[in-house]
PDB file of C-alpha atoms and ligand atoms in Angstrom:
ATOM      1  CA  LEU A   1     134.593 223.304  40.848  1.00 39.00           C
ATOM      2  CA  SER A   2     133.312 225.637  38.157  1.00 39.00           C
ATOM      3  CA  GLY A   3     134.185 224.636  34.638  1.00 39.00           C
ATOM      4  CA  GLU A   4     134.803 221.057  35.700  1.00 42.00           C
ATOM      5  CA  SER A   5     132.111 219.525  33.544  1.00 44.00           C
ATOM      6  CA  GLY A   6     132.440 221.925  30.655  1.00 44.00           C
ATOM      7  CA  ARG A   7     128.923 223.204  31.227  1.00 46.00           C
ATOM      8  CA  SER A   8     128.696 226.948  30.938  1.00 49.00           C
ATOM      9  CA  SER A   9     128.219 228.544  34.360  1.00 53.00           C
ATOM     10  CA  ASP A  10     125.748 231.106  33.045  1.00 66.00           C
ATOM     11  CA  LYS A  11     123.402 228.241  32.179  1.00 88.00           C
ATOM     12  CA  LYS A  12     122.544 227.769  35.824  1.00 89.00           C
ATOM     13  CA  ALA A  13     118.970 228.121  37.053  1.00 91.00           C
ATOM     14  CA  ARG A  14     117.154 227.672  40.334  1.00 89.00           C
ATOM     15  CA  VAL A  15     113.424 227.097  40.402  1.00 92.00           C
ATOM     16  CA  LEU A  16     111.717 228.378  43.560  1.00 88.00           C
ATOM     17  CA  ASP A  17     108.556 226.915  45.110  1.00 87.00           C
ATOM     18  CA  SER A  18     106.070 228.914  47.182  1.00 81.00           C
ATOM     19  CA  THR A  19     107.956 228.339  50.445  1.00 77.00           C
ATOM     20  CA  ALA A  20     111.080 229.832  48.910  1.00 78.00           C
ATOM     21  CA  ILE A  21     109.051 232.847  47.755  1.00 73.00           C
ATOM     22  CA  ILE A  22     107.280 233.253  51.108  1.00 69.00           C
ATOM     23  CA  LEU A  23     110.520 233.117  53.053  1.00 69.00           C
ATOM     24  CA  GLY A  24     112.175 235.545  50.695  1.00 64.00           C
ATOM     25  CA  PHE A  25     114.888 233.364  49.302  1.00 61.00           C
ATOM     26  CA  THR A  26     117.314 236.133  48.461  1.00 56.00           C
ATOM     27  CA  GLU A  27     120.746 234.873  49.349  1.00 57.00           C
ATOM     28  CA  PRO A  28     123.220 235.846  46.647  1.00 52.00           C
ATOM     29  CA  LEU A  29     123.279 233.142  44.037  1.00 59.00           C
ATOM     30  CA  SER A  30     124.742 232.646  40.640  1.00 67.00           C
ATOM     31  CA  GLY A  31     122.491 232.015  37.713  1.00 77.00           C
ATOM     32  CA  ARG A  32     118.806 232.656  37.177  1.00 84.00           C
ATOM     33  CA  MET A  33     116.111 232.429  39.840  1.00 84.00           C
ATOM     34  CA  ILE A  34     112.800 231.428  38.372  1.00 87.00           C
ATOM     35  CA  THR A  35     109.316 230.708  39.621  1.00 86.00           C
ATOM     36  CA  SER A  36     105.925 230.226  37.989  1.00 88.00           C
ATOM     37  CA  ARG A  37     102.715 232.257  37.999  1.00 84.00           C
ATOM     38  CA  LYS A  38     100.969 229.355  39.766  1.00 86.00           C
ATOM     39  CA  VAL A  39     103.455 229.602  42.622  1.00 85.00           C
ATOM     40  CA  LEU A  40     102.847 233.331  43.009  1.00 79.00           C
ATOM     41  CA  GLU A  41      99.104 232.626  43.031  1.00 79.00           C
ATOM     42  CA  GLU A  42      99.575 230.001  45.736  1.00 78.00           C
ATOM     43  CA  ALA A  43     101.667 232.388  47.831  1.00 72.00           C
ATOM     44  CA  LYS A  44      98.982 235.095  47.770  1.00 68.00           C
ATOM     45  CA  TYR A  45      98.836 236.294  51.332  1.00 54.00           C
ATOM     46  CA  GLY A  46     100.152 239.270  53.257  1.00 56.00           C
ATOM     47  CA  GLU A  47     103.875 239.529  53.434  1.00 60.00           C
ATOM     48  CA  ALA A  48     104.340 236.766  50.906  1.00 66.00           C
ATOM     49  CA  GLU A  49     102.472 238.671  48.238  1.00 66.00           C
ATOM     50  CA  TYR A  50     104.574 241.704  48.958  1.00 59.00           C
ATOM     51  CA  ARG A  51     107.809 239.745  48.767  1.00 65.00           C
ATOM     52  CA  ALA A  52     106.761 238.143  45.530  1.00 64.00           C
ATOM     53  CA  LEU A  53     105.936 241.522  44.070  1.00 63.00           C
ATOM     54  CA  ALA A  54     109.108 243.140  45.377  1.00 61.00           C
ATOM     55  CA  SER A  55     111.164 240.328  43.949  1.00 62.00           C
ATOM     56  CA  ARG A  56     109.542 240.730  40.578  1.00 60.00           C
ATOM     57  CA  GLU A  57     109.967 244.487  40.672  1.00 54.00           C
ATOM     58  CA  GLY A  58     113.636 244.073  41.459  1.00 59.00           C
ATOM     59  CA  HIS A  59     114.023 241.533  38.662  1.00 53.00           C
ATOM     60  CA  MET A  60     115.516 239.165  41.182  1.00 70.00           C
ATOM     61  CA  ILE A  61     113.102 236.389  40.480  1.00 75.00           C
ATOM     62  CA  GLU A  62     111.843 235.743  36.981  1.00 81.00           C
ATOM     63  CA  VAL A  63     108.312 234.538  36.469  1.00 83.00           C
ATOM     64  CA  MET A  64     108.038 231.893  33.767  1.00 89.00           C
ATOM     65  CA  ASP A  65     105.336 229.412  32.909  1.00 92.00           C
ATOM     66  CA  PRO A  66     106.359 225.968  31.705  1.00 97.00           C
ATOM     67  CA  ASP A  67     105.326 224.697  28.268  1.00 97.00           C
ATOM     68  CA  ARG A  68     102.179 222.602  28.414  1.00 96.00           C
ATOM     69  CA  LYS A  69     103.987 219.475  27.209  1.00 97.00           C
ATOM     70  CA  TYR A  70     106.245 219.497  30.273  1.00 97.00           C
ATOM     71  CA  VAL A  71     103.269 220.005  32.581  1.00 96.00           C
ATOM     72  CA  GLU A  72     101.584 216.986  30.968  1.00 96.00           C
ATOM     73  CA  GLU A  73     104.787 214.948  31.201  1.00 96.00           C
ATOM     74  CA  VAL A  74     105.186 215.736  34.903  1.00 96.00           C
ATOM     75  CA  LYS A  75     101.484 215.046  35.590  1.00 95.00           C
ATOM     76  CA  LYS A  76     101.719 211.608  33.983  1.00 94.00           C
ATOM     77  CA  PHE A  77     104.944 210.825  35.799  1.00 93.00           C
ATOM     78  CA  ALA A  78     103.505 211.932  39.169  1.00 91.00           C
ATOM     79  CA  ALA A  79     100.448 209.720  38.671  1.00 90.00           C
ATOM     80  CA  LYS A  80     102.666 206.783  37.731  1.00 88.00           C
ATOM     81  CA  MET A  81     104.721 207.273  40.895  1.00 86.00           C
ATOM     82  CA  GLY A  82     101.615 207.570  43.069  1.00 83.00           C
ATOM     83  CA  GLU A  83     102.274 211.210  43.980  1.00 83.00           C
ATOM     84  CA  LEU A  84      98.689 212.404  43.800  1.00 80.00           C
ATOM     85  CA  GLU A  85      98.790 215.319  46.238  1.00 79.00           C
ATOM     86  CA  LEU A  86     100.594 217.804  44.049  1.00 86.00           C
ATOM     87  CA  SER A  87      99.001 221.199  43.512  1.00 89.00           C
ATOM     88  CA  GLU A  88      99.065 223.032  40.180  1.00 91.00           C
ATOM     89  CA  ALA A  89     101.901 225.111  41.655  1.00 91.00           C
ATOM     90  CA  ASP A  90     103.894 221.993  42.580  1.00 93.00           C
ATOM     91  CA  LEU A  91     103.433 220.565  39.094  1.00 95.00           C
ATOM     92  CA  SER A  92     104.457 223.859  37.494  1.00 96.00           C
ATOM     93  CA  ILE A  93     107.717 223.901  39.490  1.00 95.00           C
ATOM     94  CA  LEU A  94     108.640 220.406  38.377  1.00 97.00           C
ATOM     95  CA  ALA A  95     107.628 221.140  34.781  1.00 98.00           C
ATOM     96  CA  LEU A  96     109.730 224.332  34.737  1.00 97.00           C
ATOM     97  CA  ALA A  97     112.748 222.485  36.082  1.00 97.00           C
ATOM     98  CA  LEU A  98     112.314 219.689  33.546  1.00 97.00           C
ATOM     99  CA  GLN A  99     111.995 222.211  30.727  1.00 97.00           C
ATOM    100  CA  LEU A 100     115.162 224.056  31.825  1.00 96.00           C
ATOM    101  CA  LEU A 101     116.980 220.741  32.093  1.00 95.00           C
ATOM    102  CA  LYS A 102     116.022 219.947  28.486  1.00 94.00           C
ATOM    103  CA  GLU A 103     117.282 223.416  27.542  1.00 94.00           C
ATOM    104  CA  LYS A 104     120.686 222.332  28.912  1.00 93.00           C
ATOM    105  CA  TYR A 105     120.497 224.353  32.106  1.00 94.00           C
ATOM    106  CA  GLU A 106     122.166 223.163  35.258  1.00 93.00           C
ATOM    107  CA  VAL A 107     118.947 223.299  37.237  1.00 94.00           C
ATOM    108  CA  SER A 108     117.907 222.795  40.831  1.00 93.00           C
ATOM    109  CA  ILE A 109     114.635 223.222  42.727  1.00 93.00           C
ATOM    110  CA  ILE A 110     114.488 225.160  46.000  1.00 89.00           C
ATOM    111  CA  THR A 111     111.703 223.554  48.026  1.00 88.00           C
ATOM    112  CA  SER A 112     110.621 222.209  51.388  1.00 81.00           C
ATOM    113  CA  ASP A 113     107.968 219.910  49.930  1.00 82.00           C
ATOM    114  CA  TYR A 114     108.678 216.209  50.236  1.00 80.00           C
ATOM    115  CA  SER A 115     106.606 215.182  47.205  1.00 84.00           C
ATOM    116  CA  ILE A 116     108.411 217.710  45.013  1.00 89.00           C
ATOM    117  CA  GLN A 117     111.778 216.536  46.347  1.00 86.00           C
ATOM    118  CA  ASN A 118     110.865 212.925  45.706  1.00 85.00           C
ATOM    119  CA  LEU A 119     109.657 213.449  42.142  1.00 89.00           C
ATOM    120  CA  ALA A 120     112.516 215.795  41.292  1.00 91.00           C
ATOM    121  CA  SER A 121     115.118 213.226  42.260  1.00 88.00           C
ATOM    122  CA  LEU A 122     113.276 210.555  40.272  1.00 89.00           C
ATOM    123  CA  LEU A 123     113.347 212.908  37.272  1.00 91.00           C
ATOM    124  CA  GLY A 124     117.070 213.506  37.742  1.00 91.00           C
ATOM    125  CA  ILE A 125     116.614 217.098  38.907  1.00 93.00           C
ATOM    126  CA  GLU A 126     118.778 218.414  41.729  1.00 92.00           C
ATOM    127  CA  VAL A 127     116.993 219.644  44.870  1.00 89.00           C
ATOM    128  CA  GLU A 128     118.153 222.161  47.451  1.00 84.00           C
ATOM    129  CA  PRO A 129     115.910 221.559  50.453  1.00 76.00           C
ATOM    130  CA  ILE A 130     115.102 224.782  52.266  1.00 73.00           C
ATOM    131  CA  LEU A 131     114.643 223.178  55.660  1.00 59.00           C
ATOM    132  CA  HIS A 132     118.198 221.940  55.652  1.00 50.00           C
ATOM    133  CA  ARG A 133     119.394 225.512  55.553  1.00 51.00           C
ATOM    134  CA  GLY A 134     118.488 226.074  59.167  1.00 45.00           C
ATOM    135  CA  ILE A 135     115.813 228.679  58.606  1.00 45.00           C
ATOM    136  CA  ASN A 136     112.963 226.435  59.737  1.00 44.00           C
ATOM    137  CA  LYS A 137     113.428 227.669  63.312  1.00 48.00           C
ATOM    138  CA  THR A 138     111.567 230.838  62.469  1.00 49.00           C
ATOM    139  CA  ILE A 139     108.694 229.278  60.586  1.00 54.00           C
ATOM    140  CA  ILE A 140     105.150 228.933  61.887  1.00 63.00           C
ATOM    141  CA  TRP A 141     103.457 226.230  59.846  1.00 72.00           C
ATOM    142  CA  VAL A 142      99.852 226.163  58.816  1.00 82.00           C
ATOM    143  CA  ALA A 143      98.048 223.191  57.289  1.00 87.00           C
ATOM    144  CA  TYR A 144      96.307 223.865  53.996  1.00 89.00           C
ATOM    145  CA  CYS A 145      94.403 222.046  51.298  1.00 91.00           C
ATOM    146  CA  SER A 146      95.894 222.235  47.806  1.00 88.00           C
ATOM    147  CA  MET A 147      92.538 221.278  46.279  1.00 90.00           C
ATOM    148  CA  CYS A 148      89.990 223.653  47.851  1.00 94.00           C
ATOM    149  CA  GLY A 149      92.248 226.197  49.566  1.00 90.00           C
ATOM    150  CA  TRP A 150      91.102 225.579  53.157  1.00 92.00           C
ATOM    151  CA  SER A 151      93.730 226.370  55.768  1.00 90.00           C
ATOM    152  CA  GLY A 152      93.791 226.151  59.525  1.00 87.00           C
ATOM    153  CA  ASP A 153      94.919 224.374  62.638  1.00 85.00           C
ATOM    154  CA  LYS A 154      95.284 220.733  61.594  1.00 87.00           C
ATOM    155  CA  LYS A 155      98.168 218.373  60.955  1.00 84.00           C
ATOM    156  CA  PRO A 156      99.548 217.784  57.447  1.00 83.00           C
ATOM    157  CA  GLY A 157      98.342 214.441  56.139  1.00 86.00           C
ATOM    158  CA  GLU A 158      94.979 214.709  57.874  1.00 90.00           C
ATOM    159  CA  PRO A 159      91.961 214.943  55.582  1.00 93.00           C
ATOM    160  CA  CYS A 160      90.702 218.414  54.665  1.00 94.00           C
ATOM    161  CA  PRO A 161      87.554 219.204  56.703  1.00 95.00           C
ATOM    162  CA  VAL A 162      85.909 220.624  53.579  1.00 95.00           C
ATOM    163  CA  CYS A 163      86.794 218.246  50.747  1.00 96.00           C
ATOM    164  CA  GLY A 164      88.691 215.358  52.401  1.00 94.00           C
ATOM    165  CA  HIS A 165      91.905 215.816  50.391  1.00 92.00           C
ATOM    166  CA  PRO A 166      95.087 215.171  52.457  1.00 90.00           C
ATOM    167  CA  LEU A 167      96.407 218.446  53.885  1.00 89.00           C
ATOM    168  CA  LYS A 168      99.839 219.876  53.149  1.00 87.00           C
ATOM    169  CA  ARG A 169     101.715 222.496  55.133  1.00 82.00           C
ATOM    170  CA  ARG A 170     103.180 225.865  54.339  1.00 79.00           C
ATOM    171  CA  PRO A 171     104.823 228.569  56.402  1.00 73.00           C
ATOM    172  CA  LYS A 172     102.343 231.025  57.914  1.00 68.00           C
ATOM    173  CA  LYS A 173     104.843 233.790  58.544  1.00 53.00           C
ATOM    174  CA  LYS A 174     108.413 234.527  59.403  1.00 46.00           C
ATOM    175  CA  THR A 175     108.838 235.515  63.062  1.00 42.00           C
TER     176      THR A 175
HETATM  177 ZN1   ZN B   1      89.952 220.732  50.735  1.00 96.11          ZN
END
């Protein structure tokens, strides 16, 4: 359906969260693939770090930081909606997407995070959920704390044993 809406097809952008980076989201896509420095920081372990670096080296995934005003806008909106468990990386993804939307991009977020999905749809940003692509079969999940960085064998939603913040989950590795 390209050209249907009159929007230029080269103004298409996908914003990738840390799960997308960790899993090596490299299927051929049109448009720009963008992530933030915060996401790369959050994905800083083993294979993930390598993938992130390789992607950057290959210019497949651009690294962009959102303008502060969009970060503030997203922060305020998240608080208003009661989404209080978002990490700096999560906020940066939403802020980037919002910024690209304002710059007239046809933008979507690639994520597996429910809070990001929820806020994105409330902000009118399209979401492409990773877990609906069938690749979750190969993921080993690990619970982690987005506040203090603890990770280990607990269930998402349980309080962090160190700081008490509700735990989130991320893929440990691809099998
Ligand atoms: Zn913690």
